[in-house]
Amino acid sequence: MTESMSPKPFPHRHLLGIDGLSREDVYAILELAKYYIAKNREPDKKHAILKGRTLINLFFENSTRTRTSFELAGKRLGADVINMSVSTSSTKKGETLIDTAMTLNAMHPDFIAVRHPESGAPHLLARKVNCSVINGGDGCHEHPTQALLDALTILQHKGKIEGLQVAICGDILHSRVARSNMKLLNLLGAKVRIIAPPTLMPPCPESFGVEPFYDMRKGLKGCDIIMMLRLQMERMESNFVPSVREYFQFYGLDNEKLGYAKPDALIMHPGPINRGVEIDTQLADDINRSVILQQVEMGVAVRQAVLEMLGRHA
């Protein structure tokens, strides 16, 4: 195991969402991820912790950041990593997810990281295979490793999460990142607000344990963290906003709206960024306020930690 952690068994076989994780589970992952942050900055980044193990990246949706970070995480831990190109696989010939799961299971992988456009697909996969399944994003449901890396980014900059005022802004309705973050940040004691136009706000938003705002300036007042989300046009079956230009005017982050948050508020974004739609280009690149590139770095470390922890499952 690593020099930084004792090989304590992890109580979970899969990582399908934030539900079911305790604060202890989360902080165990984040503490191990901190070790990997330092290790990834060294010339020799590789371990042999997962030597002989196999990770399959099964992505039914395109995702440069998530897929690449899982691939790097697996390889740096010594695992054999297979990237399945679903666009050329048998699923295009009518094979179901269950068929794919059974086929992969027969190959005896140790981990499958799956991204799928349908909510619940990783849960179905987990019931059909003998290995650990990691949810890399399913429909509008969850994206747990993104929430974990966001929490790690906040910890690295603020030193704590409990008591911080966090605003999640944008397309809340279609965002699996928002759902996982609302659950995780509440679990860790943050005060969470969500900001969106009525058409992009989920039904009964208070049921998520958050405070909803429809006015961005009011929602950002006094916030420590601002998480911007992109408009997910590919999930919209009708026009949810009058125009991109009008959306930016009311819900895009610019210097004027940022002025309502705390002077040291951090700007976050899961990527990819739509510049001039949900965030001003200058703010996205502001090295003093934006931690977007640090989120990318944290993503590799968190996924290394998740893989190692799941590999410890008794």
Short mmCIF file of C-alpha atoms in Angstrom, two decimals:
data_model
loop_
_atom_site.label_atom_id
_atom_site.label_comp_id
_atom_site.label_asym_id
_atom_site.label_seq_id
_atom_site.Cartn_x
_atom_site.Cartn_y
_atom_site.Cartn_z
CA MET A 1 0.00 0.00 0.00
CA THR A 2 1.05 3.65 0.03
CA GLU A 3 3.54 5.05 2.50
CA SER A 4 0.90 7.48 3.76
CA MET A 5 -1.98 5.19 4.63
CA SER A 6 -2.55 1.94 6.50
CA PRO A 7 -4.27 -0.76 4.42
CA LYS A 8 -7.61 -0.42 6.21
CA PRO A 9 -10.40 -2.29 4.37
CA PHE A 10 -12.94 -0.08 2.60
CA PRO A 11 -16.58 -0.94 3.42
CA HIS A 12 -17.88 -0.42 -0.13
CA ARG A 13 -17.48 -2.59 -3.20
CA HIS A 14 -18.75 0.04 -5.67
CA LEU A 15 -18.88 3.83 -5.96
CA LEU A 16 -22.25 4.46 -7.60
CA GLY A 17 -23.17 7.72 -5.89
CA ILE A 18 -22.72 9.78 -2.74
CA ASP A 19 -25.58 8.06 -0.92
CA GLY A 20 -24.24 5.41 1.43
CA LEU A 21 -20.89 7.11 2.00
CA SER A 22 -20.20 8.29 5.53
CA ARG A 23 -18.13 11.33 6.44
CA GLU A 24 -15.42 8.89 7.49
CA ASP A 25 -15.52 7.22 4.06
CA VAL A 26 -15.28 10.55 2.27
CA TYR A 27 -12.40 11.88 4.34
CA ALA A 28 -10.54 8.57 3.97
CA ILE A 29 -10.72 9.00 0.18
CA LEU A 30 -9.73 12.66 0.34
CA GLU A 31 -6.79 12.05 2.68
CA LEU A 32 -5.45 9.34 0.40
CA ALA A 33 -5.98 11.64 -2.59
CA LYS A 34 -3.79 14.27 -0.90
CA TYR A 35 -0.96 11.75 -0.90
CA TYR A 36 -1.45 11.20 -4.63
CA ILE A 37 -1.40 14.95 -5.32
CA ALA A 38 2.17 15.05 -4.03
CA LYS A 39 3.12 11.79 -5.74
CA ASN A 40 1.79 13.01 -9.10
CA ARG A 41 4.08 16.04 -8.93
CA GLU A 42 7.19 13.85 -8.66
CA PRO A 43 9.19 12.66 -11.70
CA ASP A 44 8.32 9.02 -10.87
CA LYS A 45 4.54 8.93 -10.59
CA LYS A 46 3.97 5.17 -10.73
CA HIS A 47 3.06 2.61 -8.08
CA ALA A 48 2.54 -1.12 -8.31
CA ILE A 49 -0.44 -1.15 -5.92
CA LEU A 50 -2.83 -2.42 -8.60
CA LYS A 51 -0.29 -4.48 -10.53
CA GLY A 52 -2.08 -7.42 -12.15
CA ARG A 53 -5.50 -5.72 -11.84
CA THR A 54 -7.57 -4.60 -14.82
CA LEU A 55 -9.61 -1.40 -15.20
CA ILE A 56 -12.09 -1.09 -18.07
CA ASN A 57 -13.25 2.40 -19.00
CA LEU A 58 -16.72 1.81 -20.45
CA PHE A 59 -17.88 5.18 -21.75
CA PHE A 60 -21.13 5.47 -23.69
CA GLU A 61 -20.70 9.27 -23.80
CA ASN A 62 -17.71 11.34 -24.82
CA SER A 63 -15.68 12.75 -21.95
CA THR A 64 -12.08 13.80 -22.38
CA ARG A 65 -11.45 14.84 -18.77
CA THR A 66 -13.12 12.00 -16.90
CA ARG A 67 -11.99 9.17 -19.17
CA THR A 68 -8.42 10.42 -19.39
CA SER A 69 -8.15 10.92 -15.65
CA PHE A 70 -9.43 7.39 -14.96
CA GLU A 71 -6.92 6.08 -17.49
CA LEU A 72 -4.04 8.00 -15.90
CA ALA A 73 -5.16 6.98 -12.41
CA GLY A 74 -5.24 3.30 -13.31
CA LYS A 75 -1.91 3.32 -15.12
CA ARG A 76 -0.13 5.24 -12.37
CA LEU A 77 -1.28 2.57 -9.90
CA GLY A 78 0.11 -0.16 -12.14
CA ALA A 79 -3.21 -1.52 -13.46
CA ASP A 80 -3.85 -2.65 -17.01
CA VAL A 81 -6.32 -0.17 -18.49
CA ILE A 82 -8.69 -0.91 -21.37
CA ASN A 83 -10.67 1.90 -23.01
CA MET A 84 -13.80 0.54 -24.68
CA SER A 85 -14.85 2.45 -27.77
CA VAL A 86 -18.61 2.08 -27.52
CA SER A 87 -19.14 3.79 -30.89
CA THR A 88 -17.60 0.75 -32.58
CA SER A 89 -18.79 -1.90 -30.12
CA SER A 90 -21.63 -4.38 -30.31
CA THR A 91 -23.99 -1.98 -28.54
CA LYS A 92 -24.35 -0.24 -31.90
CA LYS A 93 -25.54 -3.58 -33.28
CA GLY A 94 -28.35 -3.94 -30.77
CA GLU A 95 -26.51 -5.44 -27.81
CA THR A 96 -28.03 -4.34 -24.49
CA LEU A 97 -26.17 -3.01 -21.47
CA ILE A 98 -26.83 -6.34 -19.73
CA ASP A 99 -25.29 -8.22 -22.68
CA THR A 100 -22.26 -5.96 -22.49
CA ALA A 101 -22.03 -6.45 -18.74
CA MET A 102 -22.13 -10.22 -19.01
CA THR A 103 -19.51 -10.20 -21.76
CA LEU A 104 -17.17 -8.00 -19.74
CA ASN A 105 -17.75 -10.06 -16.61
CA ALA A 106 -16.55 -13.16 -18.44
CA MET A 107 -13.21 -11.39 -18.95
CA HIS A 108 -12.74 -11.02 -15.15
CA PRO A 109 -11.93 -7.30 -14.85
CA ASP A 110 -11.33 -5.84 -11.40
CA PHE A 111 -12.84 -2.39 -11.99
CA ILE A 112 -15.25 -0.89 -14.50
CA ALA A 113 -15.61 2.88 -14.74
CA VAL A 114 -18.82 3.54 -16.64
CA ARG A 115 -20.41 6.65 -18.10
CA HIS A 116 -23.86 6.29 -19.61
CA PRO A 117 -26.60 8.66 -20.83
CA GLU A 118 -29.29 6.77 -18.89
CA SER A 119 -29.73 7.35 -15.15
CA GLY A 120 -29.24 4.16 -13.16
CA ALA A 121 -27.09 2.35 -15.74
CA PRO A 122 -24.09 1.91 -13.36
CA HIS A 123 -26.41 0.42 -10.72
CA LEU A 124 -27.71 -2.11 -13.24
CA LEU A 125 -24.16 -2.94 -14.31
CA ALA A 126 -23.09 -3.42 -10.68
CA ARG A 127 -25.78 -6.07 -10.21
CA LYS A 128 -24.50 -8.07 -13.18
CA VAL A 129 -20.72 -8.13 -12.66
CA ASN A 130 -18.38 -9.48 -10.02
CA CYS A 131 -15.99 -6.53 -10.03
CA SER A 132 -16.13 -3.01 -8.61
CA VAL A 133 -18.15 -0.47 -10.61
CA ILE A 134 -17.42 3.25 -10.50
CA ASN A 135 -20.03 5.70 -11.73
CA GLY A 136 -18.34 8.12 -14.13
CA GLY A 137 -21.65 9.94 -14.69
CA ASP A 138 -25.11 8.56 -15.43
CA GLY A 139 -27.73 10.66 -17.18
CA CYS A 140 -28.96 13.48 -14.96
CA HIS A 141 -28.40 11.39 -11.84
CA GLU A 142 -24.91 11.48 -10.28
CA HIS A 143 -21.19 11.97 -10.86
CA PRO A 144 -19.62 11.05 -7.50
CA THR A 145 -15.92 11.34 -8.38
CA GLN A 146 -16.52 14.88 -9.67
CA ALA A 147 -18.04 15.86 -6.32
CA LEU A 148 -15.12 14.26 -4.50
CA LEU A 149 -12.55 16.14 -6.57
CA ASP A 150 -14.49 19.37 -6.06
CA ALA A 151 -14.41 18.78 -2.29
CA LEU A 152 -10.68 18.11 -2.44
CA THR A 153 -10.12 21.33 -4.41
CA ILE A 154 -12.02 23.31 -1.79
CA LEU A 155 -10.07 21.69 1.04
CA GLN A 156 -6.76 22.46 -0.64
CA HIS A 157 -7.62 26.15 -0.87
CA LYS A 158 -9.85 26.80 2.14
CA GLY A 159 -8.63 24.16 4.60
CA LYS A 160 -12.20 23.18 5.47
CA ILE A 161 -15.67 22.62 4.02
CA GLU A 162 -17.87 22.76 7.10
CA GLY A 163 -19.55 26.15 7.44
CA LEU A 164 -18.58 27.42 3.98
CA GLN A 165 -21.26 29.06 1.84
CA VAL A 166 -21.29 27.37 -1.57
CA ALA A 167 -23.33 28.51 -4.55
CA ILE A 168 -23.99 26.11 -7.44
CA CYS A 169 -25.14 28.11 -10.44
CA GLY A 170 -26.60 27.25 -13.82
CA ASP A 171 -28.34 24.24 -15.31
CA ILE A 172 -29.22 22.51 -12.04
CA LEU A 173 -32.08 20.54 -13.59
CA HIS A 174 -29.92 18.47 -15.94
CA SER A 175 -26.72 18.37 -13.88
CA ARG A 176 -25.44 15.14 -12.30
CA VAL A 177 -22.50 17.20 -10.99
CA ALA A 178 -24.93 19.44 -9.08
CA ARG A 179 -26.76 16.46 -7.56
CA SER A 180 -23.60 14.76 -6.32
CA ASN A 181 -22.20 18.03 -5.00
CA MET A 182 -25.41 18.93 -3.15
CA LYS A 183 -25.32 15.56 -1.39
CA LEU A 184 -21.60 15.59 -0.61
CA LEU A 185 -21.34 19.21 0.50
CA ASN A 186 -24.35 18.79 2.79
CA LEU A 187 -22.76 15.65 4.23
CA LEU A 188 -19.58 17.60 4.97
CA GLY A 189 -21.39 20.51 6.61
CA ALA A 190 -21.36 23.23 3.95
CA LYS A 191 -24.27 25.61 3.43
CA VAL A 192 -25.41 25.10 -0.14
CA ARG A 193 -27.34 27.43 -2.41
CA ILE A 194 -28.48 26.69 -5.94
CA ILE A 195 -29.03 29.46 -8.46
CA ALA A 196 -30.91 28.99 -11.73
CA PRO A 197 -33.77 30.34 -13.84
CA PRO A 198 -37.11 28.68 -13.01
CA THR A 199 -36.91 26.52 -16.16
CA LEU A 200 -33.58 25.02 -15.02
CA MET A 201 -34.45 24.53 -11.36
CA PRO A 202 -35.47 21.00 -10.26
CA PRO A 203 -38.90 20.44 -8.71
CA CYS A 204 -38.99 20.93 -4.93
CA PRO A 205 -35.37 22.16 -4.73
CA GLU A 206 -35.56 22.46 -0.93
CA SER A 207 -35.81 18.65 -0.77
CA PHE A 208 -32.10 18.53 -1.62
CA GLY A 209 -31.28 20.37 1.60
CA VAL A 210 -30.31 23.54 -0.24
CA GLU A 211 -31.56 27.12 -0.52
CA PRO A 212 -32.79 28.02 -4.03
CA PHE A 213 -32.30 31.43 -5.62
CA TYR A 214 -33.60 32.75 -8.91
CA ASP A 215 -31.67 36.02 -8.71
CA MET A 216 -27.93 35.43 -9.16
CA ARG A 217 -26.83 38.55 -7.32
CA LYS A 218 -28.85 37.63 -4.23
CA GLY A 219 -27.68 34.04 -4.42
CA LEU A 220 -23.98 34.95 -4.61
CA LYS A 221 -24.08 37.40 -1.70
CA GLY A 222 -21.47 36.39 0.87
CA CYS A 223 -20.50 33.11 -0.83
CA ASP A 224 -17.10 31.45 -0.36
CA ILE A 225 -17.33 29.14 -3.37
CA ILE A 226 -19.01 29.62 -6.73
CA MET A 227 -19.55 26.48 -8.83
CA MET A 228 -20.63 27.31 -12.36
CA LEU A 229 -22.34 24.70 -14.53
CA ARG A 230 -22.65 24.58 -18.31
CA LEU A 231 -25.92 24.61 -20.17
CA GLN A 232 -26.46 20.95 -21.16
CA MET A 233 -28.11 21.54 -24.52
CA GLU A 234 -27.78 17.85 -25.42
CA ARG A 235 -30.20 16.93 -22.59
CA MET A 236 -32.76 19.59 -23.40
CA GLU A 237 -35.80 18.48 -25.36
CA SER A 238 -37.16 22.04 -25.68
CA ASN A 239 -36.02 25.64 -25.25
CA PHE A 240 -35.23 26.14 -21.57
CA VAL A 241 -33.68 29.59 -22.07
CA PRO A 242 -34.77 32.38 -24.46
CA SER A 243 -31.24 32.84 -25.83
CA VAL A 244 -27.63 32.26 -24.83
CA ARG A 245 -27.09 36.02 -24.79
CA GLU A 246 -29.95 36.62 -22.38
CA TYR A 247 -28.85 33.68 -20.23
CA PHE A 248 -25.38 35.19 -19.79
CA GLN A 249 -26.90 38.56 -18.94
CA PHE A 250 -28.84 37.13 -15.99
CA TYR A 251 -26.96 33.95 -15.00
CA GLY A 252 -23.47 34.19 -16.50
CA LEU A 253 -20.66 34.95 -14.07
CA ASP A 254 -18.96 38.28 -14.76
CA ASN A 255 -17.03 40.75 -12.61
CA GLU A 256 -20.15 42.64 -11.62
CA LYS A 257 -21.98 39.57 -10.27
CA LEU A 258 -18.78 38.19 -8.73
CA GLY A 259 -18.60 41.38 -6.65
CA TYR A 260 -21.55 40.13 -4.54
CA ALA A 261 -19.53 37.13 -3.29
CA LYS A 262 -16.75 37.32 -0.73
CA PRO A 263 -13.53 38.99 -1.93
CA ASP A 264 -11.64 35.68 -1.72
CA ALA A 265 -14.42 33.54 -3.25
CA LEU A 266 -13.17 30.75 -5.51
CA ILE A 267 -14.57 30.07 -8.97
CA MET A 268 -15.08 26.43 -9.98
CA HIS A 269 -16.37 24.68 -13.09
CA PRO A 270 -16.47 20.93 -13.92
CA GLY A 271 -15.75 21.60 -17.60
CA PRO A 272 -16.00 21.83 -20.47
CA ILE A 273 -16.39 25.61 -20.23
CA ASN A 274 -18.71 27.53 -22.53
CA ARG A 275 -16.95 30.87 -22.47
CA GLY A 276 -19.30 33.81 -22.66
CA VAL A 277 -22.30 31.59 -21.84
CA GLU A 278 -21.97 30.66 -18.17
CA ILE A 279 -18.71 32.44 -17.39
CA ASP A 280 -16.71 35.37 -18.67
CA THR A 281 -13.42 34.34 -20.32
CA GLN A 282 -11.37 36.69 -18.15
CA LEU A 283 -12.75 35.16 -14.96
CA ALA A 284 -12.30 31.59 -16.20
CA ASP A 285 -8.58 32.34 -16.67
CA ASP A 286 -8.09 34.44 -13.52
CA ILE A 287 -5.25 32.71 -11.67
CA ASN A 288 -6.20 34.43 -8.42
CA ARG A 289 -9.86 33.36 -8.36
CA SER A 290 -10.34 30.43 -10.75
CA VAL A 291 -9.36 26.92 -9.61
CA ILE A 292 -10.67 25.17 -12.73
CA LEU A 293 -7.30 23.74 -13.75
CA GLN A 294 -6.62 22.61 -10.17
CA GLN A 295 -9.90 20.67 -10.36
CA VAL A 296 -8.47 18.75 -13.31
CA GLU A 297 -5.34 17.92 -11.29
CA MET A 298 -7.44 16.85 -8.29
CA GLY A 299 -9.46 14.56 -10.57
CA VAL A 300 -6.54 12.23 -11.22
CA ALA A 301 -5.60 12.06 -7.52
CA VAL A 302 -9.19 11.39 -6.39
CA ARG A 303 -9.66 8.62 -8.95
CA GLN A 304 -6.40 7.03 -7.86
CA ALA A 305 -7.65 7.12 -4.28
CA VAL A 306 -11.04 5.65 -5.25
CA LEU A 307 -9.40 2.81 -7.19
CA GLU A 308 -7.06 1.99 -4.31
CA MET A 309 -9.85 2.15 -1.73
CA LEU A 310 -12.16 -0.10 -3.76
CA GLY A 311 -9.23 -2.45 -4.24
CA ARG A 312 -9.12 -2.80 -0.45
CA HIS A 313 -12.73 -3.97 -0.21
CA ALA A 314 -12.80 -7.15 1.82
#
